[in-house]
Short mmCIF file of C-alpha atoms and ligand atoms in Angstrom, two decimals:
data_model
loop_
_atom_site.label_atom_id
_atom_site.label_comp_id
_atom_site.label_asym_id
_atom_site.label_seq_id
_atom_site.Cartn_x
_atom_site.Cartn_y
_atom_site.Cartn_z
CA UNK O 763 48.76 2.29 -20.01
CA UNK O 764 52.51 2.46 -20.54
CA UNK O 765 54.26 -0.69 -21.71
CA UNK O 766 57.35 -1.74 -19.79
CA UNK O 767 60.06 -4.20 -20.74
CA UNK O 768 61.31 -6.66 -18.16
CA UNK O 769 64.87 -7.79 -18.76
CA UNK O 770 65.55 -11.41 -17.86
CA UNK O 771 69.14 -12.49 -17.39
CA UNK O 772 70.45 -15.53 -19.28
CA UNK O 773 70.98 -18.76 -17.31
CA UNK O 774 74.53 -19.10 -16.09
CA UNK O 775 76.90 -21.74 -17.52
CA UNK O 776 77.28 -23.16 -21.02
CA UNK O 777 75.40 -26.38 -20.20
CA UNK O 778 72.26 -24.50 -19.16
CA UNK O 779 72.58 -21.90 -21.87
CA UNK O 780 72.77 -24.49 -24.64
CA UNK O 781 69.83 -26.54 -23.26
CA UNK O 782 71.74 -29.59 -24.41
CA UNK O 783 70.88 -31.69 -21.39
CA UNK O 784 67.15 -30.95 -21.71
CA UNK O 785 67.11 -31.60 -25.44
CA UNK O 786 69.12 -34.80 -24.98
CA UNK O 787 66.77 -36.07 -22.24
CA UNK O 788 63.72 -35.42 -24.46
CA UNK O 789 65.31 -37.16 -27.44
CA UNK O 790 66.18 -40.15 -25.25
CA UNK O 791 62.54 -40.59 -24.20
CA UNK O 792 61.42 -40.38 -27.85
CA UNK O 793 64.09 -42.84 -28.97
CA UNK O 794 63.25 -45.27 -26.17
CA UNK O 795 59.55 -45.33 -27.14
CA UNK O 796 60.42 -45.65 -30.84
CA UNK O 797 62.66 -48.67 -30.23
CA UNK O 798 60.22 -50.28 -27.80
CA UNK O 799 57.28 -50.01 -30.21
CA UNK O 800 59.31 -50.88 -33.30
CA UNK O 801 60.83 -53.98 -31.72
CA UNK O 802 57.45 -54.95 -30.26
CA UNK O 803 55.83 -54.62 -33.69
CA UNK O 804 58.61 -56.49 -35.44
CA UNK O 805 58.43 -59.38 -33.03
CA UNK O 806 54.61 -59.44 -33.15
CA UNK O 807 54.32 -58.52 -29.50
CA UNK O 808 52.50 -55.25 -30.06
CA UNK O 809 49.93 -55.84 -27.34
CA UNK O 810 52.66 -55.95 -24.71
CA UNK O 811 54.35 -52.70 -25.67
CA UNK O 812 52.20 -50.00 -24.00
CA UNK O 813 51.31 -48.32 -27.31
CA UNK O 814 48.92 -45.59 -26.27
CA UNK O 815 47.54 -44.86 -29.74
CA UNK O 816 45.37 -46.86 -32.14
CA UNK O 817 45.01 -46.55 -35.92
CA UNK O 818 41.39 -45.43 -35.52
CA UNK O 819 38.94 -46.10 -37.19
CA UNK O 820 40.57 -49.25 -38.66
CA UNK O 821 41.53 -50.35 -35.15
CA UNK O 822 39.02 -49.96 -32.35
CA UNK O 823 39.50 -50.46 -28.66
CA UNK O 824 36.92 -52.87 -27.22
CA UNK O 825 34.53 -51.12 -24.86
CA UNK O 826 34.45 -52.28 -21.25
CA UNK O 827 31.42 -54.39 -20.28
CA UNK O 828 29.81 -51.58 -18.29
CA UNK O 829 30.31 -48.95 -20.98
CA UNK O 830 27.28 -46.69 -21.54
CA UNK O 831 26.34 -46.49 -25.20
CA UNK O 832 23.26 -45.52 -27.16
CA UNK O 833 19.97 -45.89 -25.34
CA UNK O 834 17.48 -48.65 -26.09
CA UNK O 835 13.95 -49.34 -24.95
CA UNK O 836 13.17 -52.84 -23.72
CA UNK O 837 10.07 -54.88 -24.59
CA UNK O 838 7.56 -56.93 -22.63
CA UNK O 839 6.80 -60.56 -23.45
CA UNK O 840 4.04 -59.45 -25.83
CA UNK O 841 6.51 -57.25 -27.73
CA UNK O 842 5.08 -53.97 -26.41
CA UNK O 843 7.34 -51.33 -24.91
CA UNK O 844 8.00 -51.89 -21.19
CA UNK O 845 7.88 -48.18 -20.44
CA UNK O 846 4.80 -47.17 -18.43
CA UNK O 847 5.40 -43.43 -18.94
CA UNK O 848 5.97 -42.88 -15.22
CA UNK O 849 8.17 -39.85 -16.04
CA UNK O 850 10.91 -40.91 -13.59
CA UNK O 851 13.66 -40.77 -16.22
CA UNK O 852 12.93 -37.26 -17.57
CA UNK O 853 12.71 -36.10 -13.95
CA UNK O 854 16.11 -37.60 -13.11
CA UNK O 855 17.78 -36.48 -16.35
CA UNK O 856 20.13 -33.55 -15.60
CA UNK O 857 20.33 -32.59 -19.28
CA UNK O 858 16.56 -32.44 -19.85
CA UNK O 859 16.96 -34.42 -23.02
CA UNK O 860 14.15 -36.97 -22.59
CA UNK O 861 10.71 -36.08 -23.95
CA UNK O 862 7.77 -38.34 -23.15
CA UNK O 863 4.15 -37.81 -24.14
CA UNK O 864 2.01 -40.49 -22.45
CA UNK O 865 -1.18 -42.08 -23.67
CA UNK O 866 -3.63 -44.58 -22.24
CA UNK O 867 -2.53 -48.19 -22.59
CA UNK O 868 -4.93 -50.98 -23.48
CA UNK O 869 -4.30 -54.39 -21.93
CA UNK O 870 -1.26 -55.91 -20.23
CA UNK O 871 -2.35 -54.51 -16.85
CA UNK O 872 -0.67 -51.23 -17.75
CA UNK O 873 -2.37 -47.85 -17.34
CA UNK O 874 -0.07 -45.71 -19.48
CA UNK O 875 2.51 -46.06 -22.20
CA UNK O 876 4.54 -43.49 -24.13
CA UNK O 877 2.98 -42.19 -27.33
CA UNK O 878 6.15 -40.19 -27.94
CA UNK O 879 9.48 -41.14 -26.39
CA UNK O 880 12.45 -39.12 -27.60
CA UNK O 881 16.03 -38.75 -26.42
CA UNK O 882 18.24 -35.95 -27.71
CA UNK O 883 21.61 -37.67 -27.93
CA UNK O 884 23.44 -34.37 -28.46
CA UNK O 885 22.22 -33.00 -25.15
CA UNK O 886 22.71 -36.30 -23.28
CA UNK O 887 25.71 -36.30 -20.94
CA UNK O 888 25.73 -40.14 -20.77
CA UNK O 889 25.32 -40.14 -16.99
CA UNK O 890 23.06 -43.21 -16.88
CA UNK O 891 20.66 -41.68 -14.34
CA UNK O 892 17.68 -42.49 -16.56
CA UNK O 893 18.60 -46.19 -16.41
CA UNK O 894 19.00 -46.02 -12.65
CA UNK O 895 15.68 -44.22 -12.19
CA UNK O 896 13.54 -46.59 -14.27
CA UNK O 897 11.46 -48.97 -12.08
CA UNK O 898 10.56 -51.17 -15.07
CA UNK O 899 13.90 -52.03 -16.69
CA UNK O 900 12.47 -50.23 -19.70
CA UNK O 901 15.53 -48.19 -20.66
CA UNK O 902 19.12 -49.40 -20.97
CA UNK O 903 22.43 -48.08 -22.27
CA UNK O 904 24.33 -51.36 -22.65
CA UNK O 905 24.33 -51.34 -26.46
CA UNK O 906 28.09 -50.81 -26.87
CA UNK O 907 27.19 -48.41 -29.69
CA UNK O 908 28.34 -44.79 -29.86
CA UNK O 909 25.91 -42.05 -30.83
CA UNK O 910 26.56 -41.78 -34.60
CA UNK O 911 27.65 -38.48 -36.17
CA UNK O 912 24.80 -36.62 -37.85
CA UNK O 913 24.58 -33.86 -40.44
CA UNK O 914 21.18 -32.57 -39.35
CA UNK O 915 20.34 -31.54 -35.78
CA UNK O 916 17.04 -33.42 -35.91
CA UNK O 917 18.81 -36.72 -36.66
CA UNK O 918 20.40 -36.67 -33.20
CA UNK O 919 16.96 -37.00 -31.62
CA UNK O 920 16.09 -40.69 -31.34
CA UNK O 921 12.42 -41.59 -31.37
CA UNK O 922 10.54 -44.52 -29.84
CA UNK O 923 10.83 -46.74 -32.92
CA UNK O 924 14.58 -46.27 -33.14
CA UNK O 925 15.05 -46.84 -29.41
CA UNK O 926 12.88 -49.97 -29.61
CA UNK O 927 14.82 -51.28 -32.62
CA UNK O 928 17.77 -51.93 -30.29
CA UNK O 929 15.57 -53.31 -27.51
CA UNK O 930 14.95 -56.93 -26.57
CA UNK O 931 12.56 -58.72 -24.26
CA UNK O 932 13.38 -58.07 -20.64
CA UNK O 933 13.01 -60.78 -18.05
CA UNK O 934 12.55 -58.26 -15.22
CA UNK O 935 9.25 -57.92 -13.38
CA UNK O 936 7.12 -55.26 -15.03
CA UNK O 937 6.97 -52.27 -12.70
CA UNK O 938 9.90 -53.52 -10.63
CA UNK O 939 9.69 -55.40 -7.33
CA UNK O 940 7.03 -52.89 -6.21
CA UNK O 941 4.74 -53.40 -3.23
CA UNK O 942 6.01 -56.91 -2.52
CA UNK O 943 9.66 -55.96 -2.12
CA UNK O 944 9.76 -57.31 1.47
CA UNK O 945 9.16 -60.84 0.18
CA UNK O 946 12.50 -60.64 -1.61
CA UNK O 947 14.45 -59.87 1.58
CA UNK O 948 15.90 -62.99 3.18
CA UNK O 949 15.61 -63.07 7.01
S1 SF4 X 170 22.15 -40.74 -19.70
FE1 SF4 X 170 21.82 -38.98 -18.32
S2 SF4 X 170 21.76 -37.20 -19.65
FE2 SF4 X 170 21.50 -38.98 -20.97
S3 SF4 X 170 19.29 -39.26 -21.15
FE3 SF4 X 170 19.94 -40.52 -19.43
S4 SF4 X 170 19.71 -39.22 -17.60
FE4 SF4 X 170 19.65 -37.86 -19.42
S1 SF4 X 171 11.54 -44.35 -15.94
FE1 SF4 X 171 11.24 -46.16 -17.24
S2 SF4 X 171 9.05 -46.54 -17.19
FE2 SF4 X 171 9.36 -44.47 -16.40
S3 SF4 X 171 9.13 -43.14 -18.19
FE3 SF4 X 171 11.29 -43.61 -18.05
S4 SF4 X 171 11.63 -45.44 -19.33
FE4 SF4 X 171 9.43 -45.22 -18.96
#
């Protein structure tokens, strides 16, 4: 294919040709931000000066209350995992990053519990659907902790022990409101 050259005419007028106005406007914005942040810093009013950057990792922005962080598995009163291996969360997970292998549970009125419960944090898209799907309040993402960087692929897969290490006792009803949900509705 032949290459053609398209000739573009220069903008008319010395002001447009020199780009002085554009350069001056850009410099003015930079200077304005410099003075605003410098004066704000000097007077100790940094928080009020719209600084959009942080000196990360020394300075960290606090996460909002509803931020979704690393997963954790909650515990029952007897310290056992609340999860009943109902498979709702791996079914809801769009990233297919939850692996559960159930086993028979003994005691606590529970039929099943997870023998293996793994979440691949590198595949997780942090959507929170697993938390929404769980009828037992067994899985949460309110840790305020980022998934840590890892050197080995396998380290990004969190197992049951690690997920439980961030868990606490949950005060929710095991299995959710369940068959008696109508009793909770006020007339
Ligand atoms: S947050 Fe979303 S992607 Fe991550 S494990 Fe839960 S359902 Fe899957
Ligand atoms: S939805 Fe809840 S109870 Fe069911 S498998 Fe997932 S964590 Fe366990």
